[in-house]
PDB file of C-alpha atoms in Angstrom:
ATOM      1  CA  ARG Y 244       0.025   0.104   0.005  1.00  0.00           C
ATOM      2  CA  ASN Y 245       0.974   3.566  -0.500  1.00  0.00           C
ATOM      3  CA  GLY Y 246       2.765   5.001   2.541  1.00  0.00           C
ATOM      4  CA  ALA Y 247       4.085   1.217   3.778  1.00  0.00           C
ATOM      5  CA  GLY Y 248       7.674   2.470   3.722  1.00  0.00           C
ATOM      6  CA  LYS Y 249       8.663   1.092   0.298  1.00  0.00           C
ATOM      7  CA  THR Y 250      10.091   4.166  -0.968  1.00  0.00           C
ATOM      8  CA  THR Y 251      11.948   5.187   2.380  1.00  0.00           C
ATOM      9  CA  THR Y 252      13.798   1.629   2.446  1.00  0.00           C
ATOM     10  CA  LEU Y 253      15.087   1.903  -1.152  1.00  0.00           C
ATOM     11  CA  ARG Y 254      16.112   5.850  -0.326  1.00  0.00           C
ATOM     12  CA  THR Y 255      17.755   4.687   2.946  1.00  0.00           C
ATOM     13  CA  ILE Y 256      19.582   1.762   1.230  1.00  0.00           C
ATOM     14  CA  MET Y 257      21.073   4.435  -1.129  1.00  0.00           C
ATOM     15  CA  GLY Y 258      22.059   6.650   1.604  1.00  0.00           C
ATOM     16  CA  LEU Y 259      19.869   9.474   0.337  1.00  0.00           C
ATOM     17  CA  TRP Y 260      18.039   9.354   3.996  1.00  0.00           C
ATOM     18  CA  GLN Y 261      19.762   8.264   6.984  1.00  0.00           C
ATOM     19  CA  ALA Y 262      18.685   5.092   8.897  1.00  0.00           C
ATOM     20  CA  SER Y 263      17.463   6.178  12.413  1.00  0.00           C
ATOM     21  CA  ALA Y 264      18.598   2.861  13.887  1.00  0.00           C
ATOM     22  CA  GLY Y 265      19.891  -0.819  12.776  1.00  0.00           C
ATOM     23  CA  SER Y 266      22.295  -1.701  10.029  1.00  0.00           C
ATOM     24  CA  ILE Y 267      22.200  -2.047   6.085  1.00  0.00           C
ATOM     25  CA  ARG Y 268      24.684  -4.769   5.088  1.00  0.00           C
ATOM     26  CA  PHE Y 269      25.696  -5.163   1.441  1.00  0.00           C
ATOM     27  CA  ASP Y 270      28.253  -7.683   0.550  1.00  0.00           C
ATOM     28  CA  GLY Y 271      29.317  -8.008   4.122  1.00  0.00           C
ATOM     29  CA  THR Y 272      29.749  -4.202   4.891  1.00  0.00           C
ATOM     30  CA  ASP Y 273      27.399  -2.209   6.849  1.00  0.00           C
ATOM     31  CA  ILE Y 274      26.742   0.648   4.345  1.00  0.00           C
ATOM     32  CA  ALA Y 275      24.126   2.646   6.676  1.00  0.00           C
ATOM     33  CA  ARG Y 276      26.172   5.609   7.439  1.00  0.00           C
ATOM     34  CA  LYS Y 277      28.088   5.685   3.970  1.00  0.00           C
ATOM     35  CA  PRO Y 278      27.529   8.752   1.520  1.00  0.00           C
ATOM     36  CA  THR Y 279      25.600   7.898  -1.265  1.00  0.00           C
ATOM     37  CA  PRO Y 280      28.488   8.357  -3.809  1.00  0.00           C
ATOM     38  CA  GLU Y 281      30.362   5.745  -1.990  1.00  0.00           C
ATOM     39  CA  ILE Y 282      27.440   3.246  -1.807  1.00  0.00           C
ATOM     40  CA  ALA Y 283      27.123   3.803  -6.068  1.00  0.00           C
ATOM     41  CA  ALA Y 284      30.625   2.970  -6.285  1.00  0.00           C
ATOM     42  CA  ARG Y 285      30.099  -0.311  -4.499  1.00  0.00           C
ATOM     43  CA  GLY Y 286      27.760  -1.132  -7.592  1.00  0.00           C
ATOM     44  CA  ILE Y 287      24.387  -0.262  -6.502  1.00  0.00           C
ATOM     45  CA  ALA Y 288      22.102   1.726  -8.780  1.00  0.00           C
ATOM     46  CA  TYR Y 289      18.868   3.513  -8.309  1.00  0.00           C
ATOM     47  CA  VAL Y 290      15.795   4.297 -10.331  1.00  0.00           C
ATOM     48  CA  PRO Y 291      13.790   6.549  -8.344  1.00  0.00           C
ATOM     49  CA  GLU Y 292      10.038   6.795  -8.739  1.00  0.00           C
ATOM     50  CA  SER Y 293      10.268  10.349 -10.074  1.00  0.00           C
ATOM     51  CA  MET Y 294      12.919   8.968 -12.563  1.00  0.00           C
ATOM     52  CA  GLY Y 295      15.422  11.783 -11.896  1.00  0.00           C
ATOM     53  CA  ILE Y 296      16.507  12.154 -15.420  1.00  0.00           C
ATOM     54  CA  PHE Y 297      18.452  15.625 -16.422  1.00  0.00           C
ATOM     55  CA  ALA Y 298      15.674  17.350 -18.836  1.00  0.00           C
ATOM     56  CA  SER Y 299      17.923  19.681 -20.506  1.00  0.00           C
ATOM     57  CA  LEU Y 300      20.434  17.006 -21.393  1.00  0.00           C
ATOM     58  CA  THR Y 301      20.061  14.594 -24.337  1.00  0.00           C
ATOM     59  CA  VAL Y 302      19.623  11.010 -23.800  1.00  0.00           C
ATOM     60  CA  GLN Y 303      23.468  10.487 -24.908  1.00  0.00           C
ATOM     61  CA  GLU Y 304      24.570  12.841 -22.022  1.00  0.00           C
ATOM     62  CA  ASN Y 305      22.342  11.394 -19.331  1.00  0.00           C
ATOM     63  CA  LEU Y 306      23.991   8.142 -19.900  1.00  0.00           C
ATOM     64  CA  MET Y 307      27.168   9.323 -20.005  1.00  0.00           C
ATOM     65  CA  LEU Y 308      26.871  10.802 -16.654  1.00  0.00           C
ATOM     66  CA  ALA Y 309      25.889   7.354 -15.279  1.00  0.00           C
ATOM     67  CA  ALA Y 310      28.754   5.887 -16.921  1.00  0.00           C
ATOM     68  CA  ARG Y 311      31.205   6.007 -13.732  1.00  0.00           C
ATOM     69  CA  SER Y 312      34.166   3.969 -15.047  1.00  0.00           C
ATOM     70  CA  GLY Y 313      34.500   5.681 -18.284  1.00  0.00           C
ATOM     71  CA  PRO Y 314      33.189   6.058 -21.918  1.00  0.00           C
ATOM     72  CA  LEU Y 315      30.060   4.269 -22.681  1.00  0.00           C
ATOM     73  CA  ASP Y 316      30.398   0.497 -23.925  1.00  0.00           C
ATOM     74  CA  ASP Y 317      28.849  -0.079 -27.360  1.00  0.00           C
ATOM     75  CA  ALA Y 318      28.266  -3.567 -26.522  1.00  0.00           C
ATOM     76  CA  ARG Y 319      26.162  -2.711 -23.603  1.00  0.00           C
ATOM     77  CA  LEU Y 320      24.541   0.265 -25.366  1.00  0.00           C
ATOM     78  CA  GLU Y 321      23.482  -2.248 -28.255  1.00  0.00           C
ATOM     79  CA  TRP Y 322      21.972  -4.598 -25.485  1.00  0.00           C
ATOM     80  CA  ILE Y 323      20.097  -1.717 -23.865  1.00  0.00           C
ATOM     81  CA  PHE Y 324      18.689  -0.399 -27.315  1.00  0.00           C
ATOM     82  CA  ARG Y 325      17.268  -4.100 -27.998  1.00  0.00           C
ATOM     83  CA  PHE Y 326      14.830  -3.408 -25.141  1.00  0.00           C
ATOM     84  CA  PHE Y 327      14.369   0.221 -25.226  1.00  0.00           C
ATOM     85  CA  PRO Y 328      14.735   1.152 -28.910  1.00  0.00           C
ATOM     86  CA  ALA Y 329      13.627   4.481 -28.257  1.00  0.00           C
ATOM     87  CA  MET Y 330      16.693   5.284 -26.459  1.00  0.00           C
ATOM     88  CA  LYS Y 331      18.513   4.871 -29.805  1.00  0.00           C
ATOM     89  CA  LYS Y 332      15.906   6.860 -31.926  1.00  0.00           C
ATOM     90  CA  PHE Y 333      16.231   9.736 -29.436  1.00  0.00           C
ATOM     91  CA  TRP Y 334      19.792   9.751 -28.628  1.00  0.00           C
ATOM     92  CA  PHE Y 335      20.353  13.342 -29.333  1.00  0.00           C
ATOM     93  CA  LEU Y 336      17.088  14.513 -27.898  1.00  0.00           C
ATOM     94  CA  PRO Y 337      16.780  16.679 -24.591  1.00  0.00           C
ATOM     95  CA  ALA Y 338      15.576  14.053 -22.022  1.00  0.00           C
ATOM     96  CA  GLY Y 339      12.722  16.603 -21.208  1.00  0.00           C
ATOM     97  CA  LEU Y 340      11.206  16.279 -24.557  1.00  0.00           C
ATOM     98  CA  LEU Y 341      10.662  12.511 -24.073  1.00  0.00           C
ATOM     99  CA  SER Y 342       7.370  11.000 -23.206  1.00  0.00           C
ATOM    100  CA  GLY Y 343       6.548   9.648 -19.641  1.00  0.00           C
ATOM    101  CA  GLY Y 344       7.189   5.977 -20.692  1.00  0.00           C
ATOM    102  CA  GLN Y 345      10.362   7.137 -22.564  1.00  0.00           C
ATOM    103  CA  LYS Y 346      11.877   8.788 -19.532  1.00  0.00           C
ATOM    104  CA  GLN Y 347      11.238   5.737 -17.363  1.00  0.00           C
ATOM    105  CA  MET Y 348      13.300   3.754 -20.055  1.00  0.00           C
ATOM    106  CA  LEU Y 349      16.057   6.401 -19.955  1.00  0.00           C
ATOM    107  CA  SER Y 350      15.881   6.103 -15.837  1.00  0.00           C
ATOM    108  CA  ILE Y 351      16.385   2.356 -16.269  1.00  0.00           C
ATOM    109  CA  SER Y 352      18.966   2.397 -19.111  1.00  0.00           C
ATOM    110  CA  ARG Y 353      20.927   4.936 -16.994  1.00  0.00           C
ATOM    111  CA  ALA Y 354      21.128   2.367 -14.076  1.00  0.00           C
ATOM    112  CA  ILE Y 355      22.230  -0.456 -15.984  1.00  0.00           C
ATOM    113  CA  VAL Y 356      24.517   1.340 -18.620  1.00  0.00           C
ATOM    114  CA  GLU Y 357      27.263  -0.306 -16.569  1.00  0.00           C
ATOM    115  CA  PRO Y 358      27.098  -3.846 -14.695  1.00  0.00           C
ATOM    116  CA  ARG Y 359      25.867  -3.335 -11.261  1.00  0.00           C
ATOM    117  CA  GLN Y 360      25.599  -5.532  -8.383  1.00  0.00           C
ATOM    118  CA  LEU Y 361      22.256  -4.292  -7.175  1.00  0.00           C
ATOM    119  CA  VAL Y 362      19.647  -2.536  -8.957  1.00  0.00           C
ATOM    120  CA  LEU Y 363      16.944  -0.405  -6.889  1.00  0.00           C
ATOM    121  CA  VAL Y 364      13.909   0.203  -8.839  1.00  0.00           C
ATOM    122  CA  ASP Y 365      10.717   2.062  -7.442  1.00  0.00           C
ATOM    123  CA  GLU Y 366       7.810   1.417  -9.394  1.00  0.00           C
ATOM    124  CA  PRO Y 367       9.034   1.243 -12.704  1.00  0.00           C
ATOM    125  CA  THR Y 368       5.573   0.176 -14.478  1.00  0.00           C
ATOM    126  CA  LYS Y 369       3.826   3.017 -13.049  1.00  0.00           C
ATOM    127  CA  GLY Y 370       1.904   4.649 -15.943  1.00  0.00           C
ATOM    128  CA  LEU Y 371       3.264   2.798 -18.544  1.00  0.00           C
ATOM    129  CA  ALA Y 372       1.739   1.177 -21.259  1.00  0.00           C
ATOM    130  CA  PRO Y 373       1.305  -2.561 -21.455  1.00  0.00           C
ATOM    131  CA  SER Y 374       3.737  -2.977 -24.509  1.00  0.00           C
ATOM    132  CA  ILE Y 375       6.387  -0.861 -22.693  1.00  0.00           C
ATOM    133  CA  ILE Y 376       5.843  -2.879 -19.364  1.00  0.00           C
ATOM    134  CA  ASN Y 377       6.511  -6.191 -21.495  1.00  0.00           C
ATOM    135  CA  ASN Y 378       9.789  -4.745 -22.713  1.00  0.00           C
ATOM    136  CA  LEU Y 379      10.518  -3.808 -18.956  1.00  0.00           C
ATOM    137  CA  ILE Y 380      10.221  -7.018 -17.977  1.00  0.00           C
ATOM    138  CA  GLU Y 381      12.233  -8.675 -20.468  1.00  0.00           C
ATOM    139  CA  ALA Y 382      14.944  -6.036 -20.003  1.00  0.00           C
ATOM    140  CA  PHE Y 383      15.051  -7.253 -16.227  1.00  0.00           C
ATOM    141  CA  ARG Y 384      14.806 -10.880 -16.929  1.00  0.00           C
ATOM    142  CA  GLU Y 385      17.875 -10.467 -18.827  1.00  0.00           C
ATOM    143  CA  LEU Y 386      19.469  -8.303 -16.129  1.00  0.00           C
ATOM    144  CA  LYS Y 387      18.949 -11.238 -13.738  1.00  0.00           C
ATOM    145  CA  LYS Y 388      20.992 -13.406 -16.019  1.00  0.00           C
ATOM    146  CA  THR Y 389      23.868 -11.302 -15.480  1.00  0.00           C
ATOM    147  CA  GLN Y 390      24.133 -11.942 -11.781  1.00  0.00           C
ATOM    148  CA  THR Y 391      22.373  -8.653 -10.890  1.00  0.00           C
ATOM    149  CA  THR Y 392      20.224  -8.672  -8.063  1.00  0.00           C
ATOM    150  CA  ILE Y 393      17.087  -6.425  -8.379  1.00  0.00           C
ATOM    151  CA  LEU Y 394      15.171  -5.002  -5.557  1.00  0.00           C
ATOM    152  CA  MET Y 395      11.997  -3.773  -7.104  1.00  0.00           C
ATOM    153  CA  VAL Y 396       9.147  -2.147  -5.454  1.00  0.00           C
ATOM    154  CA  GLU Y 397       6.162  -2.662  -7.194  1.00  0.00           C
ATOM    155  CA  GLN Y 398       2.456  -2.368  -7.078  1.00  0.00           C
ATOM    156  CA  ASN Y 399       1.742  -4.331 -10.630  1.00  0.00           C
ATOM    157  CA  PHE Y 400       1.505  -7.761  -9.481  1.00  0.00           C
ATOM    158  CA  HIS Y 401       1.496  -9.297 -12.893  1.00  0.00           C
ATOM    159  CA  ALA Y 402       5.195  -7.515 -13.157  1.00  0.00           C
ATOM    160  CA  ALA Y 403       6.324  -8.522  -9.801  1.00  0.00           C
ATOM    161  CA  ARG Y 404       4.872 -12.052 -10.428  1.00  0.00           C
ATOM    162  CA  SER Y 405       7.099 -12.197 -13.799  1.00  0.00           C
ATOM    163  CA  LEU Y 406      10.260 -11.550 -12.199  1.00  0.00           C
ATOM    164  CA  GLY Y 407      10.219 -12.087  -8.725  1.00  0.00           C
ATOM    165  CA  ASP Y 408      12.035 -14.582  -6.915  1.00  0.00           C
ATOM    166  CA  SER Y 409      11.146 -13.553  -3.576  1.00  0.00           C
ATOM    167  CA  ALA Y 410       8.373 -11.365  -2.275  1.00  0.00           C
ATOM    168  CA  VAL Y 411       8.230  -8.994   0.880  1.00  0.00           C
ATOM    169  CA  VAL Y 412       4.851  -7.218   1.795  1.00  0.00           C
ATOM    170  CA  MET Y 413       5.361  -4.008   3.967  1.00  0.00           C
ATOM    171  CA  ASP Y 414       2.740  -2.596   5.987  1.00  0.00           C
ATOM    172  CA  ALA Y 415       3.369   0.591   8.328  1.00  0.00           C
ATOM    173  CA  GLY Y 416       7.238   0.259   8.053  1.00  0.00           C
ATOM    174  CA  ARG Y 417       7.186  -3.293   8.801  1.00  0.00           C
ATOM    175  CA  ILE Y 418       7.499  -6.417   6.956  1.00  0.00           C
ATOM    176  CA  VAL Y 419       4.183  -8.630   7.236  1.00  0.00           C
ATOM    177  CA  HIS Y 420       5.290 -11.261   5.007  1.00  0.00           C
ATOM    178  CA  SER Y 421       8.249 -12.479   3.321  1.00  0.00           C
ATOM    179  CA  GLY Y 422       8.277 -15.835   1.049  1.00  0.00           C
ATOM    180  CA  ARG Y 423       8.666 -17.309  -2.488  1.00  0.00           C
ATOM    181  CA  MET Y 424       6.994 -15.377  -5.039  1.00  0.00           C
ATOM    182  CA  ALA Y 425       5.649 -18.363  -6.623  1.00  0.00           C
ATOM    183  CA  ASP Y 426       3.905 -19.386  -3.454  1.00  0.00           C
ATOM    184  CA  LEU Y 427       2.358 -15.883  -3.046  1.00  0.00           C
ATOM    185  CA  ALA Y 428       1.106 -16.076  -6.866  1.00  0.00           C
ATOM    186  CA  ALA Y 429      -0.427 -19.426  -6.026  1.00  0.00           C
ATOM    187  CA  ASP Y 430      -2.243 -18.444  -3.090  1.00  0.00           C
ATOM    188  CA  GLU Y 431      -5.402 -16.399  -3.361  1.00  0.00           C
ATOM    189  CA  ALA Y 432      -6.040 -16.741   0.224  1.00  0.00           C
ATOM    190  CA  LEU Y 433      -2.966 -15.083   1.319  1.00  0.00           C
ATOM    191  CA  GLN Y 434      -2.999 -12.609  -1.309  1.00  0.00           C
ATOM    192  CA  THR Y 435      -6.602 -11.514   0.222  1.00  0.00           C
ATOM    193  CA  ARG Y 436      -5.056 -11.551   3.825  1.00  0.00           C
ATOM    194  CA  LEU Y 437      -1.836  -9.244   3.015  1.00  0.00           C
ATOM    195  CA  LEU Y 438      -3.321  -7.086   0.422  1.00  0.00           C
ATOM    196  CA  GLY Y 439      -7.001  -6.816   0.682  1.00  0.00           C
ATOM    197  CA  LEU Y 440      -7.872  -8.307  -2.668  1.00  0.00           C
ATOM    198  CA  SER Y 441      -6.881 -11.278  -4.774  1.00  0.00           C
ATOM    199  CA  LEU Y 442      -4.717 -10.719  -7.858  1.00  0.00           C
TER     200      LEU Y 442
END
């Protein structure tokens, strides 16, 4: 549900907000008090719900900024273009002129323009057309094959079920359910109890 603490969790992992207590462990290290640039340098990327693109910069320039280790990798770009062809089509267009769905594609492309260990994704399908959602799901499936972990906040159960290995349901800042996605997808009674409706 809205207000359950999902976005807060992602922002806190990324170091944008400070945890009031406890620890956040990544690859054996507590990153709860690390600055955001250091967290990003450890191989963590963040796709915010607001997308956070640079509207006055071109698609190319947005991706160049995200490529921390140097020039853009042509093979990686072609891989991205396969799922998000609009990125190639509008390569030299200011990002602010893209449609909402295209901006979401750019935001995701920025996060995966280089290999990452963990990608935090906040509501990626919100407001997108079904065809774009299908491309997004396929891109994330391919990303999973590269040993990248995806922590995705998603209220579109179809997208979550298509991608998820594990499912966590939050309410009022607390985890109220944790288990295999396949088990949640198969149990309508559990869905109704946790989410108030059968999905």
